[in-house]
Coordinates of C-alpha atoms in Angstrom, one line a residue:
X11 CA 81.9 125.2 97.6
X12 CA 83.7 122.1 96.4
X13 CA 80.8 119.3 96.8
X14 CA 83.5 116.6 96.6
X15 CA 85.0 117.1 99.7
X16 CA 83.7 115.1 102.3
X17 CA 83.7 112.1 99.9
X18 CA 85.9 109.5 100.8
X19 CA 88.4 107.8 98.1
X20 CA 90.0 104.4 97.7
X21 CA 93.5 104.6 98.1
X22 CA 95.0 103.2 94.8
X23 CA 98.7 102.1 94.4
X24 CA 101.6 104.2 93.3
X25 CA 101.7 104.7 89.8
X26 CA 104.6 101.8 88.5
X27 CA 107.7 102.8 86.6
X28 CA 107.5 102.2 82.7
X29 CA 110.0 101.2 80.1
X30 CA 109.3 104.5 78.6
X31 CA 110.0 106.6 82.2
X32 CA 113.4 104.8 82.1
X33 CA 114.5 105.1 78.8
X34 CA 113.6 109.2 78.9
X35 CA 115.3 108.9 82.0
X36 CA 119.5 108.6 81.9
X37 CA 119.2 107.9 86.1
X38 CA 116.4 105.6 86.1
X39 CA 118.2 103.8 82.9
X40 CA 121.4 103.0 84.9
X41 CA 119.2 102.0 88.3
X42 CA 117.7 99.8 86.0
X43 CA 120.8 98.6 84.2
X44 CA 122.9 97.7 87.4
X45 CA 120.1 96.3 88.9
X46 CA 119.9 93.9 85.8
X47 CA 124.2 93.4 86.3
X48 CA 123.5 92.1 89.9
X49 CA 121.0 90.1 89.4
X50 CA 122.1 88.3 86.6
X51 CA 125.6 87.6 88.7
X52 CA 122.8 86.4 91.7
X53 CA 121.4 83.9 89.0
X54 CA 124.5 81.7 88.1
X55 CA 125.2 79.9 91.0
X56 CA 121.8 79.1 91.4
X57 CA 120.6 77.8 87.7
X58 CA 123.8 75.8 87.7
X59 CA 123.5 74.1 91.1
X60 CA 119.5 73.0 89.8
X61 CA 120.9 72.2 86.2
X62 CA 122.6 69.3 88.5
X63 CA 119.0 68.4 89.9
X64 CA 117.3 68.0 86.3
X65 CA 119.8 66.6 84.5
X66 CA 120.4 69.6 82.1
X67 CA 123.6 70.9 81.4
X68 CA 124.9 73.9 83.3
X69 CA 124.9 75.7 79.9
X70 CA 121.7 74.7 78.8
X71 CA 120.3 75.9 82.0
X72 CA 121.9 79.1 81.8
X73 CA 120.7 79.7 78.0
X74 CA 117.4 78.5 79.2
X75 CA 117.5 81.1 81.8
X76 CA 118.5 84.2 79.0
X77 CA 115.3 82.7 76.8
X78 CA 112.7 83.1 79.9
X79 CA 113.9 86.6 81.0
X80 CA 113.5 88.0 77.6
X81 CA 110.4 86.3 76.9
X82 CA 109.1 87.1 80.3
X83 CA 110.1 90.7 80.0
X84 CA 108.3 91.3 77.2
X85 CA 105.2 89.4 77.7
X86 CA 105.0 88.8 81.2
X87 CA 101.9 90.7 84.0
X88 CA 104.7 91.7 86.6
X89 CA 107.8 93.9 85.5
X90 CA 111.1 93.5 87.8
X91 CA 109.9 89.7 88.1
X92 CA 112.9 87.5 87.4
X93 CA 112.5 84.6 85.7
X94 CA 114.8 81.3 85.2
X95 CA 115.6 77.8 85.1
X96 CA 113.9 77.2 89.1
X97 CA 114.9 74.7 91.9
X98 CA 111.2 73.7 92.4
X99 CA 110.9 72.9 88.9
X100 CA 114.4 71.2 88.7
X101 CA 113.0 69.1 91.7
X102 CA 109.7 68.0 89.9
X103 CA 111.5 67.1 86.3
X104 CA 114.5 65.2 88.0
X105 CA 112.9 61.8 89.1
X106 CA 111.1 61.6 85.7
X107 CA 115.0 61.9 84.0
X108 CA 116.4 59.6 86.4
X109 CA 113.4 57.1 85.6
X110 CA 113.2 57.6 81.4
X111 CA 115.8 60.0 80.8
X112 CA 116.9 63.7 79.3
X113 CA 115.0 63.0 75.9
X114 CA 111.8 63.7 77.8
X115 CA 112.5 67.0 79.5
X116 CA 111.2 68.6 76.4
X117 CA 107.9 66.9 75.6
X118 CA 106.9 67.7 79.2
X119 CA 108.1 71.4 79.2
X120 CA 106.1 71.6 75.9
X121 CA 103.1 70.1 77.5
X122 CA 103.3 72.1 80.8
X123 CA 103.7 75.3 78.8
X124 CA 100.3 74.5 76.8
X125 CA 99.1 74.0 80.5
X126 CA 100.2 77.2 81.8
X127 CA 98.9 79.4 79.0
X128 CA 95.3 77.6 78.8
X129 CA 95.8 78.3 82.9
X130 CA 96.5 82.0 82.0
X131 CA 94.1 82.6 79.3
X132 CA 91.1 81.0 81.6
X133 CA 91.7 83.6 84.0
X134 CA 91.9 81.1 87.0
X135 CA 95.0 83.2 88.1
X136 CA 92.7 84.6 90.5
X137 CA 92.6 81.7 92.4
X138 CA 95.4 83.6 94.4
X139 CA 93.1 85.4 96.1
X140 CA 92.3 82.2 98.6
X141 CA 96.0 82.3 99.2
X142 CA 96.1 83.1 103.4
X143 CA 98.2 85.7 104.7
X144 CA 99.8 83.3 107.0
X145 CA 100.4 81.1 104.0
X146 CA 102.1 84.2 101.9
X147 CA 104.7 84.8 105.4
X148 CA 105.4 80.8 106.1
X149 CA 106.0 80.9 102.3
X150 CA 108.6 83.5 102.6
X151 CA 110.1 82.7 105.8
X152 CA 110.6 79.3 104.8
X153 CA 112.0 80.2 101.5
X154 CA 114.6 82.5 103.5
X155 CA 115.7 79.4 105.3
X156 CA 115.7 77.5 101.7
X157 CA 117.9 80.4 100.6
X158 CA 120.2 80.4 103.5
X159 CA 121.0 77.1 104.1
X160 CA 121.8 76.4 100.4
X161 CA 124.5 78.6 100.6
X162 CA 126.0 77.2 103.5
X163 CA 127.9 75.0 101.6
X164 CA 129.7 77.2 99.8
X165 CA 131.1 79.2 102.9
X166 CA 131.6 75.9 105.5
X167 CA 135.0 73.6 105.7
X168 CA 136.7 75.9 103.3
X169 CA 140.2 77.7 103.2
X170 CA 140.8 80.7 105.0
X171 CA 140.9 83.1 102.1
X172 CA 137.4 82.2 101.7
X173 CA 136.4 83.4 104.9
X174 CA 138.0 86.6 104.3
X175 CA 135.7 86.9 101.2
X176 CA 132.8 86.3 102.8
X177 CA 133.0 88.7 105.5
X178 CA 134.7 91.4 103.1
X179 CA 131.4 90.8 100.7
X180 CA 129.0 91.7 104.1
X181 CA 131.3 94.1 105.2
X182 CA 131.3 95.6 101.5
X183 CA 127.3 95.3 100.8
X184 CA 126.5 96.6 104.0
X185 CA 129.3 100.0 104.2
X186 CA 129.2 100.7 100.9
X187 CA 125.3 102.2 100.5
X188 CA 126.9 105.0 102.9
X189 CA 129.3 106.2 100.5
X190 CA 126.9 105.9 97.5
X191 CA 124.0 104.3 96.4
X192 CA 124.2 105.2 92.7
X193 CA 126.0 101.4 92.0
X194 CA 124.7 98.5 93.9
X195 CA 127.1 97.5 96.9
X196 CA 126.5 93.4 96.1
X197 CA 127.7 94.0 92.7
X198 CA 130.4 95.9 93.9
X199 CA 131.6 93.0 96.5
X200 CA 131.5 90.5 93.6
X201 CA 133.5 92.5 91.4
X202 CA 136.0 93.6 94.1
X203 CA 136.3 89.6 95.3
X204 CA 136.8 88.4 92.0
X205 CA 139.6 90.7 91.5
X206 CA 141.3 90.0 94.7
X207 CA 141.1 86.2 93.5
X208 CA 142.2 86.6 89.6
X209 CA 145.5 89.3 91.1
X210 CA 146.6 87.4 94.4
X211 CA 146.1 84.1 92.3
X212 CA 144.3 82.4 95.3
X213 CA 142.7 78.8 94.7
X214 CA 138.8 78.9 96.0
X215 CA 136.0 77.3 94.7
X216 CA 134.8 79.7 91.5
X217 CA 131.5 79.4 89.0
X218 CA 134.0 77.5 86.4
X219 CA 134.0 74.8 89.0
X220 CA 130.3 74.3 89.2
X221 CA 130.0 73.3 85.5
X222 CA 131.3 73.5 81.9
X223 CA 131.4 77.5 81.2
X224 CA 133.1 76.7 77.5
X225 CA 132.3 80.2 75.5
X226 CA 129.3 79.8 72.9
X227 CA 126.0 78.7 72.8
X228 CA 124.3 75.5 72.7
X229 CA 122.1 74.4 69.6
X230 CA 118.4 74.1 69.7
X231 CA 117.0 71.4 71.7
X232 CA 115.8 68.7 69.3
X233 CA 112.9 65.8 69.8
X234 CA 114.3 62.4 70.3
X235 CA 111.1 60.5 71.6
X236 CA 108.2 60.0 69.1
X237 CA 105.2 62.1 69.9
X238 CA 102.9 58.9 71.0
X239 CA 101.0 58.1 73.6
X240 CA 103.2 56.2 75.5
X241 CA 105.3 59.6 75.7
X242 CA 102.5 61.1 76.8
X243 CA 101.5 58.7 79.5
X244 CA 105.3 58.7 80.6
X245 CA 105.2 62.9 80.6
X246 CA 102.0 64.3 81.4
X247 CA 102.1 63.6 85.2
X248 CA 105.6 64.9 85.8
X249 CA 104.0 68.1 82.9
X250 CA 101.2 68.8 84.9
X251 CA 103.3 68.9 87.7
X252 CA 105.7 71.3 86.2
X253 CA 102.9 73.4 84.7
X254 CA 101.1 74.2 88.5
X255 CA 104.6 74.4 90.8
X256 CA 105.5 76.8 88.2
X257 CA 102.2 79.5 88.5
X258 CA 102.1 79.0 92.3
X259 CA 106.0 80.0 92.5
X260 CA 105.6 82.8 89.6
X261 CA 102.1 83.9 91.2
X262 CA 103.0 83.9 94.8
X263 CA 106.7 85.8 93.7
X264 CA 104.3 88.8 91.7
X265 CA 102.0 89.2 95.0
X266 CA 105.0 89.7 96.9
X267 CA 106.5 92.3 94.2
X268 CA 102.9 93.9 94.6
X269 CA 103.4 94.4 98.2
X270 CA 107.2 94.9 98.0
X271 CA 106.3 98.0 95.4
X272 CA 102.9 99.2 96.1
X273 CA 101.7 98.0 92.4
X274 CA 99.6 95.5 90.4
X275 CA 100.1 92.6 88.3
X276 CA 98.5 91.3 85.9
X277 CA 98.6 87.7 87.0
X278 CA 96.7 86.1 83.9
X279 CA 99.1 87.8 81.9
X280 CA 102.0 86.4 84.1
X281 CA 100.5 82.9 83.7
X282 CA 100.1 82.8 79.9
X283 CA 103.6 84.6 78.9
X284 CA 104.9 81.9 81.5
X285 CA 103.4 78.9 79.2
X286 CA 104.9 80.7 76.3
X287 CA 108.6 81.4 77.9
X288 CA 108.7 77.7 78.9
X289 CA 107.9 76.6 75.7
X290 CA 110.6 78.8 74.3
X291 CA 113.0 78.1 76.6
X292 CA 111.9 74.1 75.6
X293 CA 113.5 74.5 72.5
X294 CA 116.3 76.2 73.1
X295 CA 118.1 75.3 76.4
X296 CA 116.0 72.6 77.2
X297 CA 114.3 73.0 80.8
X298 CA 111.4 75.0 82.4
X299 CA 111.7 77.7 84.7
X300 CA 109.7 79.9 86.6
X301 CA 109.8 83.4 89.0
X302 CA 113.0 83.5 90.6
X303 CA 111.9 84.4 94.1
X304 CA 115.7 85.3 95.3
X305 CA 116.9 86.9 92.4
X306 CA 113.6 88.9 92.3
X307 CA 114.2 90.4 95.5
X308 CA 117.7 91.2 94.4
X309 CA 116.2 92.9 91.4
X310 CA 113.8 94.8 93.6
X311 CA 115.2 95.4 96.8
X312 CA 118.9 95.1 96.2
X313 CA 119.2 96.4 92.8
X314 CA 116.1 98.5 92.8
X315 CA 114.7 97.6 89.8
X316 CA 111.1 98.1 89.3
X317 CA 110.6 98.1 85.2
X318 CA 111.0 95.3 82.5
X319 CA 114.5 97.1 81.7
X320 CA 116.0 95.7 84.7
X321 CA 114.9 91.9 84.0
X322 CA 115.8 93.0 80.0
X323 CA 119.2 94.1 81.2
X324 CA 120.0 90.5 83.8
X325 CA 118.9 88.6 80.6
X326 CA 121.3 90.3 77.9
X327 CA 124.1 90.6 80.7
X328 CA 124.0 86.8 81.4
X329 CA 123.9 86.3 78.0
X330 CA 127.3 88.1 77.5
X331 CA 128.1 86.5 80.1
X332 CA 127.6 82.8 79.0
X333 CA 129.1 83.8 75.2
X334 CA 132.2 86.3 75.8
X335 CA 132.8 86.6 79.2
X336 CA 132.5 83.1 80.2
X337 CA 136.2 83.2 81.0
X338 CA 135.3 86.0 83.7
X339 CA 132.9 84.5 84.9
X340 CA 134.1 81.7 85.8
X341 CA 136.5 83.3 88.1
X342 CA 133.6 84.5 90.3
X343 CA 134.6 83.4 94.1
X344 CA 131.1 81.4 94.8
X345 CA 131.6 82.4 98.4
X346 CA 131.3 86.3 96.8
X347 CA 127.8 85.1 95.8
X348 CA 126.8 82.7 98.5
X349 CA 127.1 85.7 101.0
X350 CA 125.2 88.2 98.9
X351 CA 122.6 85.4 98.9
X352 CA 122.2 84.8 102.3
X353 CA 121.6 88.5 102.7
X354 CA 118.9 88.0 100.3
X355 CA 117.9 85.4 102.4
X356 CA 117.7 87.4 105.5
X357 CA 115.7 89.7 103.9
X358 CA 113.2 87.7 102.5
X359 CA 112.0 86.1 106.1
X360 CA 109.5 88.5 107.5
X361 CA 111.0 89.1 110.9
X362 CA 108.0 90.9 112.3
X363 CA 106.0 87.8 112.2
X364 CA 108.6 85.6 114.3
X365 CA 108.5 88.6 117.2
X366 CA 107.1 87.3 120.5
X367 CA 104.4 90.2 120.7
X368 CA 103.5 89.6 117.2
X369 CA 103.2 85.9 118.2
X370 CA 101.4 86.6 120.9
X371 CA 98.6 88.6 119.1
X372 CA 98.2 86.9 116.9
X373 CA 95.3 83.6 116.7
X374 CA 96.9 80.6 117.5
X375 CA 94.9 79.0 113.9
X376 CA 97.1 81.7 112.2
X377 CA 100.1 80.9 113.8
X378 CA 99.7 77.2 113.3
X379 CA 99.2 77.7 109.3
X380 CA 102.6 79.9 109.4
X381 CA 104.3 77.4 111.1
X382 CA 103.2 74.0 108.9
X383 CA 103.9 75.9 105.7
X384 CA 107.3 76.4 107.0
X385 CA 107.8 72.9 108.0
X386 CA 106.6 71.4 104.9
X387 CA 108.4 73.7 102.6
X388 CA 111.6 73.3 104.1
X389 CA 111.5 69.4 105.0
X390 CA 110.7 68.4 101.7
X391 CA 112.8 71.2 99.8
X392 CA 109.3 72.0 97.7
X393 CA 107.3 75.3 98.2
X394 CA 104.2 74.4 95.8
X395 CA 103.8 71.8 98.8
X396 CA 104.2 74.0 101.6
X397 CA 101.5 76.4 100.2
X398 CA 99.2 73.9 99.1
X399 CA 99.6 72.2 103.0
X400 CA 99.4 75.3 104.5
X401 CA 96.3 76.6 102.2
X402 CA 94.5 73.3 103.0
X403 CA 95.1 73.6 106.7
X404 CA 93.7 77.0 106.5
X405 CA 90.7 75.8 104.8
X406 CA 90.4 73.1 107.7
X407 CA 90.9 75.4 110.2
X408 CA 88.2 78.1 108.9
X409 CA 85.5 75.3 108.9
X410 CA 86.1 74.2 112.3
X411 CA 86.0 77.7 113.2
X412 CA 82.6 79.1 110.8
X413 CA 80.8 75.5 112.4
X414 CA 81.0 77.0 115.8
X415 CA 79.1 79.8 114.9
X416 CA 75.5 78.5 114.4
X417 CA 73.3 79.6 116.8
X418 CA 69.7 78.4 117.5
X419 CA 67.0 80.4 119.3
X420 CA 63.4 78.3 120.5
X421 CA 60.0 80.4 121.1
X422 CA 57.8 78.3 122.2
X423 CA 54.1 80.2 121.2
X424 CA 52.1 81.7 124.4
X425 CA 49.2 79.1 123.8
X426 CA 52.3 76.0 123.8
X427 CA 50.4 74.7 120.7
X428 CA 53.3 76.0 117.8
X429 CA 57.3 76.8 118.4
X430 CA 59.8 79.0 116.5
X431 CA 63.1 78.4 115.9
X432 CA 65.6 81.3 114.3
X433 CA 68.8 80.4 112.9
X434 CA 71.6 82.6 112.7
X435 CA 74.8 81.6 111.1
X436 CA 76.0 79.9 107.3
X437 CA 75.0 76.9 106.9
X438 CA 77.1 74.3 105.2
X439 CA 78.7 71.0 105.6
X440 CA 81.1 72.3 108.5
X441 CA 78.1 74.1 110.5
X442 CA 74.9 71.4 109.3
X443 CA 75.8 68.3 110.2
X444 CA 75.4 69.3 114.1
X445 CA 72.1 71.2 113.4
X446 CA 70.0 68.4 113.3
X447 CA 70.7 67.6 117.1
X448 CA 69.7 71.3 118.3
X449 CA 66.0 70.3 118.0
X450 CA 63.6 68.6 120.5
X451 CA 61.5 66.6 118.7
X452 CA 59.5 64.8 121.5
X453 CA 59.1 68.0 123.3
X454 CA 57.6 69.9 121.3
X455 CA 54.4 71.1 119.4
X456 CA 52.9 69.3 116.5
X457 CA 53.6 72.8 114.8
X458 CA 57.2 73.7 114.2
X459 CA 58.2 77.0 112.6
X460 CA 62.5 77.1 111.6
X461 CA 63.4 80.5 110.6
X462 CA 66.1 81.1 108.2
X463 CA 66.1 84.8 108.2
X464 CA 69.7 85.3 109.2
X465 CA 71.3 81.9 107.8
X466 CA 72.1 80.5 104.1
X467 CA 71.8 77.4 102.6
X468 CA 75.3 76.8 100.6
X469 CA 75.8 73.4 99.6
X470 CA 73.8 69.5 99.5
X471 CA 74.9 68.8 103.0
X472 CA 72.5 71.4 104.3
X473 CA 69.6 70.6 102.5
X474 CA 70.3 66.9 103.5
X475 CA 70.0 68.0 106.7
X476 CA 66.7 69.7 106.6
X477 CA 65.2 66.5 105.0
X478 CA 66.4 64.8 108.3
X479 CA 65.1 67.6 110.4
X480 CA 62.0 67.2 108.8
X481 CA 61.8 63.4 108.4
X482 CA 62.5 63.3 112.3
X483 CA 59.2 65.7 113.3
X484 CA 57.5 64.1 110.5
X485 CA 58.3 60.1 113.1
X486 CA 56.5 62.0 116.1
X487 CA 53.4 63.6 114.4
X488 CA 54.8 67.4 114.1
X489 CA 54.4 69.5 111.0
X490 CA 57.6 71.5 110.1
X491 CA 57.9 74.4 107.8
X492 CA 60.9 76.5 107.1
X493 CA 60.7 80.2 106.4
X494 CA 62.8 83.3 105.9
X495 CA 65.2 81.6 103.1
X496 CA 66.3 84.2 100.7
X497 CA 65.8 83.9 96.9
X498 CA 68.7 81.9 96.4
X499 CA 68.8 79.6 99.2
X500 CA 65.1 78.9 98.3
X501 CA 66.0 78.1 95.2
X502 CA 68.8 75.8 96.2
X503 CA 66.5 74.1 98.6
X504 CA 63.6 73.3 96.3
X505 CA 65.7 72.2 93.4
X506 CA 67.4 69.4 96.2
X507 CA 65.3 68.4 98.7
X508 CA 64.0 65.0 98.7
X509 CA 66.2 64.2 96.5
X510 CA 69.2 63.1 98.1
X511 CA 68.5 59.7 99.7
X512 CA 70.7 57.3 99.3

């Protein structure tokens, strides 16, 4: 008889596809390849739009991009992760250039990659963990609208022909799976747009109108501040800055690839090569970068790309791109890739957590948190800052709700000379501060007994409030004593009490 039966087993996640499973593999390979063709197209419009934001040249951006997907592919904890020259940290860097100027940029990305690996190699990438769920879906519905509404530009007040693109690049992307899936239908729109455009010779606005696509590539990004302290009182704000927008994007972006494909990261891994890639990318293109939430999805849900090949492949691709084929590419119709974008886009939002029954389940705290981080993130542009409201509100919101749990039981003896009081619930400064007013001192027995059988002490507030609660029977002539604390709360007690008077 098989003894092993009626145990029960952890469910663990599917086994992840490996560089070596694609390159045995001739089908996985090309998955893998044209996932890395579309994505890199999904990249350009982006990295050159937030090249605008920091200053950088286009170029630079886009070589800064090719330097972080290679060094992220190699290094990095989360495979099919894209990686590249990011809005968020575009929009951190830019008021420091418009203050002190481009010479700068690098200094800081060197200082917020030192950051980021010292982050990494600390292990305080599991600091993730305290990340809600209803932070995770306000962060991805609000970086659907993000997504969305930044292509609107490119598709609104333009010529007719650039209408016709757009709804022949849905119509392509969404038709196209049903005749095969073996190519990706976005990168099939693109290609088919851009050869409608470059034949019928039609005038819309194309990637070579975004920014300098001259063929080539830049030289290495030199220092032109001395390394002194004023640099480093000018930098490290805007550095530090960089360094922790970057690992909440890039850590937030690998626990949605672990959902997305039912597989782990390693997110101290993912936090150090990100230190390293920015440093890298430092020195030669000149800006800092970080996961690529959009493109990512492309990668993964688009493309379906699930192995470093994939991100391998977007890197090399762009980087033909940027050297021989920058002629090509900057024919690309950027209405061909606003659309594919917005698809992205509608993707990304989490639809099933907008639904009125879901709403309706669903506790109005959580709903609340959802809702703020959406707000924040998409009012000020910034998604660090929609997490970190959105985490802090959560926090907030638990200690309001933990506080309300205290409960307090008297017994009063038989013989009315002694009373009991049990305590049930964490103690801490959400729940203590109103403990001290569930006593009646005047009332009762000059022998008090307060139970902490099914409560724990966690933090000074609650010893401080003990001290009151026994400096108050001490003013009407009753003895206290507390009992039941376990080891640790005992501990905590005795090494405090008494001693935090003001």
């Amino acid at each position: 008889m098989n003894t092993t039966s009626g145990m029960h087993t952890q469910a663990q996640p599917a086994r992840a596809t490996t560089t070596a499973d694609v390159l045995r593999s001739p089908r996985l390979f090309t998955r893998e390849y044209l996932a890395g063709i579309i994505t890199s197209l999904a990249l350009i419009p982006e990295v050159i739009s937030f090249s605008v934001i920091s200053g950088v040249d286009p170029k630079a951006a886009l070589v800064a991009s090719i330097v972080l997907g290679l060094i992220m592919s190699v290094f990095g904890g989360r495979p099919a992760m894209v990686t590249a020259a990011a809005g968020s940290v575009a929009l951190v860097i830019g008021p420091m250039v418009r203050a002190h100027g481009v010479e700068y940029i690098l200094p800081t990305v060197i200082l917020a990659g030192f950051v980021q690996i010292a982050f990494g190699a600390a292990g305080l990438a599991k600091m993730m963990r305290y990340v809600p769920r209803s932070v995770m879906i306000g962060f991805v519905n609000a970086l659907g609208i993000l997504i969305f509404c930044a292509q609107v530009p490119h598709v609104v007040d333009k010529p007719m022909v650039v209408y016709a693109l757009f709804v022949l690049t849905l119509l392509i992307v969404h038709f196209f799976p049903r005749v095969t899936k073996s190519v990706p239908s976005p990168l099939v729109a693109i290609v088919v747009c851009t050869a409608i455009v470059m034949l019928g010779g039609f005038a819309v606005p194309n990637v070579g109108g975004a920014g300098g696509m001259a063929p080539g590539l830049p030289s290495m990004t030199h220092m032109l501040v001395p390394l002194s302290f004023e640099t480093l009182q000018i930098v490290w704000p805007t550095a530090l800055s960089v360094a922790f927008v970057g690992l909440l994007e890039s850590l937030l972006t690998a626990k949605l690839v672990d959902d997305l494909t039912d597989s782990r990261s390693n997110k101290s891994r993912e936090s150090w090569a990100l230190g390293l890639a920015n440093i890298g990318a430092g020195y030669y293109g000149g800006i800092a970068g970080c996961a690529m939430i959009g493109q990512t999805v492309v990668n993964v849900q688009l493309g379906g790309g699930r192995s470093r090949v994939s991100t391998v492949a977007a890197a090399l691709v762009l980087l033909l791109l940027v050297t021989s084929l920058s002629s090509v590419m900057a024919q690309i119709p950027m209405v061909a890739l606003a659309a594919v974008m917005m698809i992205v886009a509608l993707k990304a939002v989490n639809w099933h957590s907008l639904q009125p029954a879901t709403l309706k389940r669903m506790p109005w705290s959580e709903t609340l948190v959802m809702v703020v981080s959406v707000v924040i993130t998409v009012s000020t542009g910034n998604l660090a800052l929609g997490v970190f409201g959105g985490v802090i509100l959560a926090m907030a919101l638990f200690a309001r709700r933990v506080a309300s749990v205290i409960d307090v039981v008297r017994t009063p003896s038989a013989d009315g000379g002694s009373v009991r009081y049990e305590i049930d619930g964490p103690l801490f400064f959400g729940s203590s501060n109103d403990l001290v007013e569930r006593f009646s001192y005047a009332q009762d027995p000059t022998t008090v007994v307060v139970d902490f059988t099914r409560s724990q002490i966690w933090d000074a507030s609650s010893v401080a409030t003990l001290d009151a609660i026994e400096t108050k029977y001490r003013q009407h002539g009753a003895a206290v004593s507390f009992t039941g604390l376990d080891g640790r709360s005992s501990a905590f007690h005795g090494r405090l009490t008494g001693a935090l008077e003001s």
